[in-house]
PDB file of C-alpha atoms in Angstrom:
ATOM      1  CA  UNK A   1       0.057  -0.280  -0.060  1.00 48.00           C
ATOM      2  CA  UNK A   2       1.616   3.530  -1.161  1.00 46.00           C
ATOM      3  CA  UNK A   3       1.950   6.204   1.504  1.00 40.00           C
ATOM      4  CA  UNK A   4      -1.233   7.966  -0.474  1.00 42.00           C
ATOM      5  CA  UNK A   5      -3.291   5.476  -0.287  1.00 42.00           C
ATOM      6  CA  UNK A   6      -2.788   4.760   3.027  1.00 42.00           C
ATOM      7  CA  UNK A   7      -3.270   8.737   3.978  1.00 42.00           C
ATOM      8  CA  UNK A   8      -6.334   8.536   1.874  1.00 38.00           C
ATOM      9  CA  UNK A   9      -7.865   5.179   3.860  1.00 43.00           C
ATOM     10  CA  UNK A  10      -6.995   6.606   7.664  1.00 39.00           C
ATOM     11  CA  UNK A  11      -8.592   9.618   6.152  1.00 37.00           C
ATOM     12  CA  UNK A  12     -11.890   8.094   5.385  1.00 41.00           C
ATOM     13  CA  UNK A  13     -11.750   6.025   9.062  1.00 44.00           C
ATOM     14  CA  UNK A  14     -11.409   9.706  10.236  1.00 43.00           C
ATOM     15  CA  UNK A  15     -14.277  11.082   8.506  1.00 45.00           C
ATOM     16  CA  UNK A  16     -16.286   8.576   9.302  1.00 43.00           C
ATOM     17  CA  UNK A  17     -15.515   8.540  12.749  1.00 44.00           C
ATOM     18  CA  UNK A  18     -16.614  12.245  13.195  1.00 46.00           C
ATOM     19  CA  UNK A  19     -19.580  12.622  10.605  1.00 43.00           C
ATOM     20  CA  UNK A  20     -22.255  14.083  12.143  1.00 48.00           C
ATOM     21  CA  UNK A  21     -25.361  12.407  13.275  1.00 45.00           C
ATOM     22  CA  UNK A  22     -27.223  13.283  10.136  1.00 42.00           C
ATOM     23  CA  UNK A  23     -24.752  10.820   8.053  1.00 40.00           C
ATOM     24  CA  UNK A  24     -25.012   8.051  10.020  1.00 50.00           C
ATOM     25  CA  UNK A  25     -28.224   5.765  10.288  1.00 69.00           C
ATOM     26  CA  UNK A  26     -31.118   7.904  11.974  1.00 92.00           C
ATOM     27  CA  UNK A  27     -32.395   6.426  15.237  1.00 97.00           C
ATOM     28  CA  UNK A  28     -35.438   5.146  15.133  1.00 98.00           C
ATOM     29  CA  UNK A  29     -34.530   2.812  11.872  1.00 96.00           C
ATOM     30  CA  UNK A  30     -36.871   0.388  12.805  1.00 97.00           C
ATOM     31  CA  UNK A  31     -40.216  -0.109  15.219  1.00 98.00           C
ATOM     32  CA  UNK A  32     -40.110   0.816  18.773  1.00 98.00           C
ATOM     33  CA  UNK A  33     -41.895  -1.881  20.857  1.00 98.00           C
ATOM     34  CA  UNK A  34     -43.831  -0.627  23.858  1.00 98.00           C
ATOM     35  CA  UNK A  35     -44.264  -2.789  26.707  1.00 98.00           C
ATOM     36  CA  UNK A  36     -47.413  -2.134  28.655  1.00 96.00           C
ATOM     37  CA  UNK A  37     -47.369  -4.363  31.995  1.00 94.00           C
ATOM     38  CA  UNK A  38     -51.395  -4.248  32.212  1.00 91.00           C
ATOM     39  CA  UNK A  39     -54.131  -5.789  30.426  1.00 87.00           C
ATOM     40  CA  UNK A  40     -55.459  -3.562  27.220  1.00 89.00           C
ATOM     41  CA  UNK A  41     -57.840  -0.973  28.437  1.00 86.00           C
ATOM     42  CA  UNK A  42     -56.216   0.129  31.963  1.00 87.00           C
ATOM     43  CA  UNK A  43     -55.801   4.275  32.181  1.00 91.00           C
ATOM     44  CA  UNK A  44     -52.179   4.186  30.362  1.00 93.00           C
ATOM     45  CA  UNK A  45     -52.713   2.270  27.276  1.00 94.00           C
ATOM     46  CA  UNK A  46     -56.166   4.628  26.444  1.00 93.00           C
ATOM     47  CA  UNK A  47     -53.702   7.511  26.664  1.00 96.00           C
ATOM     48  CA  UNK A  48     -51.356   6.066  24.398  1.00 97.00           C
ATOM     49  CA  UNK A  49     -53.672   4.610  22.071  1.00 96.00           C
ATOM     50  CA  UNK A  50     -54.693   7.929  21.162  1.00 96.00           C
ATOM     51  CA  UNK A  51     -51.323   9.816  20.426  1.00 98.00           C
ATOM     52  CA  UNK A  52     -50.131   6.338  19.224  1.00 98.00           C
ATOM     53  CA  UNK A  53     -50.689   7.040  15.252  1.00 98.00           C
ATOM     54  CA  UNK A  54     -49.150  11.159  16.201  1.00 98.00           C
ATOM     55  CA  UNK A  55     -46.300   9.973  17.690  1.00 98.00           C
ATOM     56  CA  UNK A  56     -45.393   7.225  14.651  1.00 98.00           C
ATOM     57  CA  UNK A  57     -45.419  10.105  12.681  1.00 97.00           C
ATOM     58  CA  UNK A  58     -42.652  12.221  14.586  1.00 97.00           C
ATOM     59  CA  UNK A  59     -40.533   9.046  14.899  1.00 98.00           C
ATOM     60  CA  UNK A  60     -40.669   8.024  11.057  1.00 97.00           C
ATOM     61  CA  UNK A  61     -42.049   4.019  12.285  1.00 98.00           C
ATOM     62  CA  UNK A  62     -44.096   1.999  13.884  1.00 98.00           C
ATOM     63  CA  UNK A  63     -44.931   2.158  18.171  1.00 98.00           C
ATOM     64  CA  UNK A  64     -45.455  -1.231  19.050  1.00 98.00           C
ATOM     65  CA  UNK A  65     -47.999  -1.682  22.526  1.00 97.00           C
ATOM     66  CA  UNK A  66     -46.771  -5.373  24.108  1.00 97.00           C
ATOM     67  CA  UNK A  67     -49.073  -6.416  26.716  1.00 96.00           C
ATOM     68  CA  UNK A  68     -47.317  -8.212  29.510  1.00 94.00           C
ATOM     69  CA  UNK A  69     -49.130  -8.621  32.607  1.00 91.00           C
ATOM     70  CA  UNK A  70     -48.569  -9.781  36.078  1.00 90.00           C
ATOM     71  CA  UNK A  71     -47.240  -9.653  39.552  1.00 90.00           C
ATOM     72  CA  UNK A  72     -48.895  -5.976  39.412  1.00 89.00           C
ATOM     73  CA  UNK A  73     -47.008  -5.146  36.796  1.00 92.00           C
ATOM     74  CA  UNK A  74     -43.956  -6.438  37.477  1.00 94.00           C
ATOM     75  CA  UNK A  75     -43.278  -8.799  35.055  1.00 95.00           C
ATOM     76  CA  UNK A  76     -43.587  -6.740  32.186  1.00 96.00           C
ATOM     77  CA  UNK A  77     -40.866  -3.873  33.656  1.00 97.00           C
ATOM     78  CA  UNK A  78     -38.566  -6.559  34.720  1.00 97.00           C
ATOM     79  CA  UNK A  79     -38.559  -7.670  30.778  1.00 97.00           C
ATOM     80  CA  UNK A  80     -37.770  -3.860  30.369  1.00 98.00           C
ATOM     81  CA  UNK A  81     -34.782  -3.719  32.593  1.00 98.00           C
ATOM     82  CA  UNK A  82     -32.873  -6.326  31.243  1.00 97.00           C
ATOM     83  CA  UNK A  83     -33.539  -5.743  27.052  1.00 98.00           C
ATOM     84  CA  UNK A  84     -31.087  -4.407  25.490  1.00 98.00           C
ATOM     85  CA  UNK A  85     -30.216  -0.669  26.109  1.00 98.00           C
ATOM     86  CA  UNK A  86     -30.939   0.793  22.470  1.00 98.00           C
ATOM     87  CA  UNK A  87     -34.130   2.846  22.275  1.00 98.00           C
ATOM     88  CA  UNK A  88     -35.883  -0.005  20.789  1.00 98.00           C
ATOM     89  CA  UNK A  89     -37.525  -1.153  23.804  1.00 98.00           C
ATOM     90  CA  UNK A  90     -39.786   0.758  26.271  1.00 98.00           C
ATOM     91  CA  UNK A  91     -41.853  -0.001  28.991  1.00 98.00           C
ATOM     92  CA  UNK A  92     -44.967   2.648  29.977  1.00 98.00           C
ATOM     93  CA  UNK A  93     -45.668   2.481  33.539  1.00 97.00           C
ATOM     94  CA  UNK A  94     -47.418   3.372  36.406  1.00 96.00           C
ATOM     95  CA  UNK A  95     -45.972   4.953  39.699  1.00 96.00           C
ATOM     96  CA  UNK A  96     -46.046   1.485  40.774  1.00 96.00           C
ATOM     97  CA  UNK A  97     -43.605   0.223  38.765  1.00 96.00           C
ATOM     98  CA  UNK A  98     -40.813   3.041  38.839  1.00 98.00           C
ATOM     99  CA  UNK A  99     -41.436   4.248  42.582  1.00 97.00           C
ATOM    100  CA  UNK A 100     -43.847   1.396  44.885  1.00 96.00           C
ATOM    101  CA  UNK A 101     -43.182  -1.358  44.177  1.00 96.00           C
ATOM    102  CA  UNK A 102     -39.603  -2.388  45.140  1.00 96.00           C
ATOM    103  CA  UNK A 103     -40.782  -1.323  48.871  1.00 96.00           C
ATOM    104  CA  UNK A 104     -44.074  -3.713  48.685  1.00 95.00           C
ATOM    105  CA  UNK A 105     -42.742  -6.945  47.432  1.00 95.00           C
ATOM    106  CA  UNK A 106     -39.745  -9.424  48.694  1.00 91.00           C
ATOM    107  CA  UNK A 107     -38.698  -9.778  45.837  1.00 89.00           C
ATOM    108  CA  UNK A 108     -38.804  -7.663  43.338  1.00 92.00           C
ATOM    109  CA  UNK A 109     -35.982  -9.342  40.733  1.00 91.00           C
ATOM    110  CA  UNK A 110     -34.668  -5.550  40.084  1.00 96.00           C
ATOM    111  CA  UNK A 111     -34.554  -2.453  40.712  1.00 96.00           C
ATOM    112  CA  UNK A 112     -36.946   0.320  38.906  1.00 97.00           C
ATOM    113  CA  UNK A 113     -34.249   3.201  40.087  1.00 96.00           C
ATOM    114  CA  UNK A 114     -31.005   1.787  39.085  1.00 97.00           C
ATOM    115  CA  UNK A 115     -32.329  -0.190  36.290  1.00 98.00           C
ATOM    116  CA  UNK A 116     -34.753   1.826  34.310  1.00 98.00           C
ATOM    117  CA  UNK A 117     -33.831   5.334  32.789  1.00 98.00           C
ATOM    118  CA  UNK A 118     -37.014   7.703  32.450  1.00 98.00           C
ATOM    119  CA  UNK A 119     -38.017   9.156  29.425  1.00 98.00           C
ATOM    120  CA  UNK A 120     -40.689  11.487  29.856  1.00 98.00           C
ATOM    121  CA  UNK A 121     -44.615  11.169  31.604  1.00 98.00           C
ATOM    122  CA  UNK A 122     -47.549  10.700  29.267  1.00 98.00           C
ATOM    123  CA  UNK A 123     -49.959  11.605  31.775  1.00 97.00           C
ATOM    124  CA  UNK A 124     -51.226  12.662  34.832  1.00 96.00           C
ATOM    125  CA  UNK A 125     -54.252  10.671  36.381  1.00 96.00           C
ATOM    126  CA  UNK A 126     -56.113  13.032  39.267  1.00 96.00           C
ATOM    127  CA  UNK A 127     -57.283  11.140  42.396  1.00 96.00           C
ATOM    128  CA  UNK A 128     -61.073  12.145  43.179  1.00 97.00           C
ATOM    129  CA  UNK A 129     -62.002  11.022  46.583  1.00 98.00           C
ATOM    130  CA  UNK A 130     -65.992   9.469  46.116  1.00 98.00           C
ATOM    131  CA  UNK A 131     -68.424   8.661  48.268  1.00 98.00           C
ATOM    132  CA  UNK A 132     -71.740   6.861  47.581  1.00 97.00           C
ATOM    133  CA  UNK A 133     -75.194   8.039  47.761  1.00 96.00           C
ATOM    134  CA  UNK A 134     -76.132   7.015  51.277  1.00 96.00           C
ATOM    135  CA  UNK A 135     -73.066   8.968  52.607  1.00 97.00           C
ATOM    136  CA  UNK A 136     -74.682  10.958  54.081  1.00 96.00           C
ATOM    137  CA  UNK A 137     -72.070  14.094  53.884  1.00 96.00           C
ATOM    138  CA  UNK A 138     -72.123  16.662  50.943  1.00 93.00           C
ATOM    139  CA  UNK A 139     -68.526  17.680  51.768  1.00 97.00           C
ATOM    140  CA  UNK A 140     -65.627  16.442  52.723  1.00 98.00           C
ATOM    141  CA  UNK A 141     -65.766  18.246  56.537  1.00 98.00           C
ATOM    142  CA  UNK A 142     -68.971  16.317  56.823  1.00 98.00           C
ATOM    143  CA  UNK A 143     -67.317  13.421  55.962  1.00 98.00           C
ATOM    144  CA  UNK A 144     -64.999  13.253  58.126  1.00 98.00           C
ATOM    145  CA  UNK A 145     -66.840  14.024  60.916  1.00 98.00           C
ATOM    146  CA  UNK A 146     -68.986  10.824  59.609  1.00 98.00           C
ATOM    147  CA  UNK A 147     -66.611   8.831  59.490  1.00 98.00           C
ATOM    148  CA  UNK A 148     -65.217   9.666  63.138  1.00 97.00           C
ATOM    149  CA  UNK A 149     -68.115   8.986  64.582  1.00 97.00           C
ATOM    150  CA  UNK A 150     -68.666   5.865  62.592  1.00 97.00           C
ATOM    151  CA  UNK A 151     -65.360   4.406  63.243  1.00 97.00           C
ATOM    152  CA  UNK A 152     -64.451   1.732  62.798  1.00 97.00           C
ATOM    153  CA  UNK A 153     -68.028   0.218  60.633  1.00 97.00           C
ATOM    154  CA  UNK A 154     -66.990   2.216  57.458  1.00 98.00           C
ATOM    155  CA  UNK A 155     -65.019   0.468  53.989  1.00 98.00           C
ATOM    156  CA  UNK A 156     -62.749   1.877  51.469  1.00 98.00           C
ATOM    157  CA  UNK A 157     -62.151  -0.386  48.131  1.00 97.00           C
ATOM    158  CA  UNK A 158     -59.293  -0.186  46.161  1.00 94.00           C
ATOM    159  CA  UNK A 159     -58.160  -1.354  42.536  1.00 92.00           C
ATOM    160  CA  UNK A 160     -55.737  -3.894  44.057  1.00 90.00           C
ATOM    161  CA  UNK A 161     -53.111  -3.863  47.644  1.00 92.00           C
ATOM    162  CA  UNK A 162     -50.260  -1.838  47.420  1.00 93.00           C
ATOM    163  CA  UNK A 163     -51.835   0.844  44.642  1.00 93.00           C
ATOM    164  CA  UNK A 164     -51.812   4.060  44.755  1.00 95.00           C
ATOM    165  CA  UNK A 165     -55.807   4.595  45.372  1.00 95.00           C
ATOM    166  CA  UNK A 166     -55.083   1.546  48.443  1.00 96.00           C
ATOM    167  CA  UNK A 167     -52.195   3.598  49.598  1.00 96.00           C
ATOM    168  CA  UNK A 168     -54.039   7.008  49.255  1.00 97.00           C
ATOM    169  CA  UNK A 169     -57.311   5.807  51.076  1.00 97.00           C
ATOM    170  CA  UNK A 170     -55.004   3.896  53.759  1.00 97.00           C
ATOM    171  CA  UNK A 171     -53.413   7.463  55.036  1.00 97.00           C
ATOM    172  CA  UNK A 172     -56.934   9.407  54.387  1.00 98.00           C
ATOM    173  CA  UNK A 173     -58.510   6.933  56.461  1.00 98.00           C
ATOM    174  CA  UNK A 174     -55.791   7.517  59.228  1.00 97.00           C
ATOM    175  CA  UNK A 175     -55.954  11.163  58.860  1.00 97.00           C
ATOM    176  CA  UNK A 176     -59.176  11.193  59.844  1.00 97.00           C
ATOM    177  CA  UNK A 177     -59.274   8.907  62.924  1.00 97.00           C
ATOM    178  CA  UNK A 178     -62.027   6.494  60.590  1.00 97.00           C
ATOM    179  CA  UNK A 179     -59.994   3.124  61.358  1.00 97.00           C
ATOM    180  CA  UNK A 180     -61.962   2.076  58.449  1.00 98.00           C
ATOM    181  CA  UNK A 181     -61.664  -1.089  56.571  1.00 98.00           C
ATOM    182  CA  UNK A 182     -59.679  -2.061  52.906  1.00 97.00           C
ATOM    183  CA  UNK A 183     -61.690  -3.910  50.840  1.00 97.00           C
ATOM    184  CA  UNK A 184     -59.176  -5.433  47.635  1.00 94.00           C
ATOM    185  CA  UNK A 185     -61.060  -5.544  44.012  1.00 93.00           C
ATOM    186  CA  UNK A 186     -60.047  -6.092  40.686  1.00 87.00           C
ATOM    187  CA  UNK A 187     -59.548  -3.045  39.248  1.00 86.00           C
ATOM    188  CA  UNK A 188     -61.840  -0.326  38.774  1.00 89.00           C
ATOM    189  CA  UNK A 189     -64.880  -1.263  37.977  1.00 90.00           C
ATOM    190  CA  UNK A 190     -66.035  -3.656  40.525  1.00 93.00           C
ATOM    191  CA  UNK A 191     -64.472  -0.828  42.987  1.00 94.00           C
ATOM    192  CA  UNK A 192     -67.185   1.465  42.010  1.00 95.00           C
ATOM    193  CA  UNK A 193     -70.017  -1.160  41.644  1.00 96.00           C
ATOM    194  CA  UNK A 194     -69.409  -2.291  45.524  1.00 97.00           C
ATOM    195  CA  UNK A 195     -68.984   1.727  46.524  1.00 97.00           C
ATOM    196  CA  UNK A 196     -72.862   2.299  44.330  1.00 97.00           C
ATOM    197  CA  UNK A 197     -73.810  -1.030  46.363  1.00 97.00           C
ATOM    198  CA  UNK A 198     -73.106   0.125  49.550  1.00 97.00           C
ATOM    199  CA  UNK A 199     -70.563  -2.257  50.724  1.00 98.00           C
ATOM    200  CA  UNK A 200     -67.823   0.769  50.219  1.00 98.00           C
ATOM    201  CA  UNK A 201     -68.583   4.372  51.311  1.00 98.00           C
ATOM    202  CA  UNK A 202     -65.076   5.895  49.827  1.00 98.00           C
ATOM    203  CA  UNK A 203     -62.906   5.406  47.240  1.00 97.00           C
ATOM    204  CA  UNK A 204     -60.112   6.949  45.456  1.00 97.00           C
ATOM    205  CA  UNK A 205     -59.746   6.548  42.106  1.00 95.00           C
ATOM    206  CA  UNK A 206     -59.018   8.420  38.074  1.00 94.00           C
ATOM    207  CA  UNK A 207     -61.918  10.812  36.777  1.00 95.00           C
ATOM    208  CA  UNK A 208     -63.270   8.537  33.936  1.00 90.00           C
ATOM    209  CA  UNK A 209     -63.979   5.418  36.279  1.00 90.00           C
ATOM    210  CA  UNK A 210     -66.835   7.241  38.348  1.00 92.00           C
ATOM    211  CA  UNK A 211     -67.821  10.539  36.724  1.00 89.00           C
ATOM    212  CA  UNK A 212     -71.183   8.539  34.880  1.00 91.00           C
ATOM    213  CA  UNK A 213     -72.264   8.422  37.739  1.00 96.00           C
ATOM    214  CA  UNK A 214     -71.652  11.497  39.210  1.00 94.00           C
ATOM    215  CA  UNK A 215     -74.875  13.418  37.237  1.00 94.00           C
ATOM    216  CA  UNK A 216     -77.917  11.021  38.874  1.00 94.00           C
ATOM    217  CA  UNK A 217     -76.905  11.330  42.873  1.00 95.00           C
ATOM    218  CA  UNK A 218     -74.975   8.167  42.960  1.00 96.00           C
ATOM    219  CA  UNK A 219     -71.330   8.902  43.434  1.00 97.00           C
ATOM    220  CA  UNK A 220     -69.928  12.384  44.913  1.00 97.00           C
ATOM    221  CA  UNK A 221     -66.512  13.697  44.620  1.00 97.00           C
ATOM    222  CA  UNK A 222     -65.683  15.626  47.963  1.00 98.00           C
ATOM    223  CA  UNK A 223     -62.047  16.788  46.927  1.00 98.00           C
ATOM    224  CA  UNK A 224     -59.912  15.901  43.869  1.00 97.00           C
ATOM    225  CA  UNK A 225     -55.817  16.135  45.009  1.00 96.00           C
ATOM    226  CA  UNK A 226     -54.183  17.849  42.430  1.00 94.00           C
ATOM    227  CA  UNK A 227     -52.630  21.566  42.432  1.00 93.00           C
ATOM    228  CA  UNK A 228     -55.488  23.367  40.832  1.00 93.00           C
ATOM    229  CA  UNK A 229     -59.439  22.467  40.085  1.00 95.00           C
ATOM    230  CA  UNK A 230     -59.958  19.548  37.152  1.00 94.00           C
ATOM    231  CA  UNK A 231     -61.384  21.758  33.911  1.00 91.00           C
ATOM    232  CA  UNK A 232     -63.847  18.388  33.788  1.00 90.00           C
ATOM    233  CA  UNK A 233     -65.237  18.871  36.518  1.00 93.00           C
ATOM    234  CA  UNK A 234     -64.415  22.260  37.886  1.00 95.00           C
ATOM    235  CA  UNK A 235     -67.464  22.701  40.895  1.00 95.00           C
ATOM    236  CA  UNK A 236     -64.820  19.876  42.765  1.00 97.00           C
ATOM    237  CA  UNK A 237     -62.745  21.640  44.679  1.00 98.00           C
ATOM    238  CA  UNK A 238     -58.817  20.444  45.196  1.00 98.00           C
ATOM    239  CA  UNK A 239     -57.744  18.557  48.639  1.00 98.00           C
ATOM    240  CA  UNK A 240     -56.479  22.020  49.867  1.00 97.00           C
ATOM    241  CA  UNK A 241     -60.513  24.091  48.770  1.00 98.00           C
ATOM    242  CA  UNK A 242     -61.630  21.030  51.015  1.00 98.00           C
ATOM    243  CA  UNK A 243     -59.910  20.768  53.934  1.00 97.00           C
ATOM    244  CA  UNK A 244     -58.692  17.677  53.162  1.00 97.00           C
ATOM    245  CA  UNK A 245     -54.849  16.537  54.994  1.00 95.00           C
ATOM    246  CA  UNK A 246     -52.538  16.101  51.853  1.00 95.00           C
ATOM    247  CA  UNK A 247     -52.566  12.244  51.916  1.00 96.00           C
ATOM    248  CA  UNK A 248     -53.922  11.402  48.926  1.00 97.00           C
ATOM    249  CA  UNK A 249     -51.969  11.140  45.965  1.00 94.00           C
ATOM    250  CA  UNK A 250     -53.350  10.659  42.012  1.00 94.00           C
ATOM    251  CA  UNK A 251     -51.886   7.837  39.721  1.00 95.00           C
ATOM    252  CA  UNK A 252     -49.112   9.143  36.415  1.00 97.00           C
ATOM    253  CA  UNK A 253     -48.409   7.047  33.240  1.00 97.00           C
ATOM    254  CA  UNK A 254     -44.657   7.036  31.862  1.00 98.00           C
ATOM    255  CA  UNK A 255     -42.159   5.826  29.944  1.00 98.00           C
ATOM    256  CA  UNK A 256     -39.037   4.561  30.809  1.00 98.00           C
ATOM    257  CA  UNK A 257     -36.045   2.737  29.078  1.00 98.00           C
ATOM    258  CA  UNK A 258     -33.574   0.091  29.683  1.00 98.00           C
ATOM    259  CA  UNK A 259     -30.323   1.924  32.191  1.00 98.00           C
ATOM    260  CA  UNK A 260     -27.311   2.379  29.861  1.00 98.00           C
ATOM    261  CA  UNK A 261     -29.673   3.175  26.749  1.00 98.00           C
ATOM    262  CA  UNK A 262     -28.407   6.445  24.829  1.00 98.00           C
ATOM    263  CA  UNK A 263     -28.748  10.012  25.774  1.00 97.00           C
ATOM    264  CA  UNK A 264     -29.760  11.047  22.068  1.00 97.00           C
ATOM    265  CA  UNK A 265     -31.965   8.376  22.040  1.00 98.00           C
ATOM    266  CA  UNK A 266     -33.779   8.815  25.618  1.00 98.00           C
ATOM    267  CA  UNK A 267     -34.288  12.850  23.530  1.00 98.00           C
ATOM    268  CA  UNK A 268     -35.737  11.991  20.959  1.00 98.00           C
ATOM    269  CA  UNK A 269     -38.035   9.913  22.047  1.00 98.00           C
ATOM    270  CA  UNK A 270     -38.645  12.386  25.035  1.00 98.00           C
ATOM    271  CA  UNK A 271     -39.488  15.428  22.702  1.00 98.00           C
ATOM    272  CA  UNK A 272     -41.545  13.470  20.240  1.00 98.00           C
ATOM    273  CA  UNK A 273     -43.440  12.294  23.007  1.00 98.00           C
ATOM    274  CA  UNK A 274     -43.412  16.435  24.381  1.00 98.00           C
ATOM    275  CA  UNK A 275     -44.327  17.594  20.856  1.00 97.00           C
ATOM    276  CA  UNK A 276     -47.717  15.472  20.667  1.00 98.00           C
ATOM    277  CA  UNK A 277     -48.518  15.915  23.867  1.00 98.00           C
ATOM    278  CA  UNK A 278     -47.951  19.655  23.440  1.00 97.00           C
ATOM    279  CA  UNK A 279     -51.051  19.246  20.313  1.00 98.00           C
ATOM    280  CA  UNK A 280     -54.802  20.580  21.393  1.00 97.00           C
ATOM    281  CA  UNK A 281     -56.929  18.013  19.922  1.00 97.00           C
ATOM    282  CA  UNK A 282     -54.725  15.741  22.277  1.00 97.00           C
ATOM    283  CA  UNK A 283     -54.962  17.671  25.017  1.00 96.00           C
ATOM    284  CA  UNK A 284     -58.785  17.949  24.540  1.00 95.00           C
ATOM    285  CA  UNK A 285     -58.745  14.085  24.268  1.00 96.00           C
ATOM    286  CA  UNK A 286     -57.007  13.889  27.335  1.00 96.00           C
ATOM    287  CA  UNK A 287     -59.279  16.236  28.955  1.00 94.00           C
ATOM    288  CA  UNK A 288     -62.515  14.558  28.597  1.00 92.00           C
ATOM    289  CA  UNK A 289     -60.471  10.884  30.200  1.00 92.00           C
ATOM    290  CA  UNK A 290     -59.650  12.662  33.248  1.00 93.00           C
ATOM    291  CA  UNK A 291     -55.695  12.851  31.899  1.00 95.00           C
ATOM    292  CA  UNK A 292     -53.492  15.735  32.225  1.00 95.00           C
ATOM    293  CA  UNK A 293     -51.044  15.748  29.910  1.00 97.00           C
ATOM    294  CA  UNK A 294     -47.066  14.715  30.412  1.00 96.00           C
ATOM    295  CA  UNK A 295     -44.654  18.387  30.070  1.00 91.00           C
ATOM    296  CA  UNK A 296     -41.450  16.927  31.375  1.00 92.00           C
ATOM    297  CA  UNK A 297     -37.768  16.451  30.156  1.00 96.00           C
ATOM    298  CA  UNK A 298     -36.064  13.183  31.146  1.00 97.00           C
ATOM    299  CA  UNK A 299     -34.113  14.849  33.569  1.00 97.00           C
ATOM    300  CA  UNK A 300     -37.058  16.786  35.932  1.00 97.00           C
ATOM    301  CA  UNK A 301     -39.002  13.429  35.559  1.00 97.00           C
ATOM    302  CA  UNK A 302     -35.968  11.534  36.971  1.00 97.00           C
ATOM    303  CA  UNK A 303     -36.447  13.842  39.400  1.00 97.00           C
ATOM    304  CA  UNK A 304     -39.639  12.816  40.346  1.00 96.00           C
ATOM    305  CA  UNK A 305     -39.116   9.155  40.263  1.00 97.00           C
ATOM    306  CA  UNK A 306     -36.483   9.759  43.659  1.00 96.00           C
ATOM    307  CA  UNK A 307     -38.714  12.705  45.084  1.00 96.00           C
ATOM    308  CA  UNK A 308     -41.596  10.588  44.848  1.00 96.00           C
ATOM    309  CA  UNK A 309     -39.625   6.672  45.727  1.00 97.00           C
ATOM    310  CA  UNK A 310     -38.742   8.406  49.506  1.00 96.00           C
ATOM    311  CA  UNK A 311     -42.277   9.779  50.259  1.00 95.00           C
ATOM    312  CA  UNK A 312     -43.681   6.119  49.105  1.00 96.00           C
ATOM    313  CA  UNK A 313     -40.757   4.129  50.912  1.00 96.00           C
ATOM    314  CA  UNK A 314     -42.274   5.637  54.115  1.00 95.00           C
ATOM    315  CA  UNK A 315     -45.972   4.972  53.285  1.00 94.00           C
ATOM    316  CA  UNK A 316     -45.194   1.477  52.354  1.00 95.00           C
ATOM    317  CA  UNK A 317     -43.847   1.116  55.392  1.00 95.00           C
ATOM    318  CA  UNK A 318     -46.192   2.851  57.378  1.00 92.00           C
ATOM    319  CA  UNK A 319     -48.916   0.539  56.014  1.00 93.00           C
ATOM    320  CA  UNK A 320     -46.789  -1.747  56.977  1.00 93.00           C
ATOM    321  CA  UNK A 321     -48.071  -3.985  53.211  1.00 92.00           C
ATOM    322  CA  UNK A 322     -45.736  -6.443  52.333  1.00 93.00           C
ATOM    323  CA  UNK A 323     -46.648  -8.727  48.281  1.00 92.00           C
ATOM    324  CA  UNK A 324     -44.996 -11.907  46.764  1.00 85.00           C
ATOM    325  CA  UNK A 325     -44.137 -11.579  43.319  1.00 68.00           C
TER     326      UNK A 325
END
């Protein structure tokens, strides 16, 4: 090989190494798989389906939802935590999957804070405190008085042990001095039906699960745990306005990738997500379903994980709830 040929080869190699991203293979260049660790129809699934075509348009590739259910969402989340960190496998999980379950389960098998990379929040689902029509209380102060007077006699429901509705309602019952009994159901639908039947007297959950029963007076919303009133139910006060202790927290859904996923790929997906969630038609559709679109960055979402994990660790310890996979 001549000196000239060798020099040209070296220059070409250097040029490839320092070429701008546009000259290399673009991300994404094939479909992205989103593992959803719950059955179809969950709030995160509904929120995802509403933006899926718009997200695909911006990313230029199909975004495929893959349902991997079981163990409170742990099976699907763990699969992503162990996946190749290339930006093509993400998990769309709820609050439990990222900042609660590691304190709730004896043997989770992975640490969300260490093994997953926060990408961005899809939506907040503000929590409403619902009571049934047979509860003689029109607002929170009267309900607090009633619950305390009926100490140990009332029930509250949840969609499952250790879920945010369960832990929030537990904290509220304790703050009221009501000594209410927890009854876990298999999802929100049977829990709300139990509220209608007066099997339980209180239920904490999102807008969409019970709002349809409010016009007939079959269910009353005493407050919403959010900084501002929810636009879909403007007459319902915030928890602070109602005088409710700051113990109820809503649920949220967000995306995460395996730890070690390249930062530019995380930023690419997160940027496309923010663009879609800022669209007026998306915001309107989310409002109709009780969702508040996420508006954060990977860094701010990561900070939220760290802050909430500390809070929920204390709540889980206080509640004494421990689960096996």
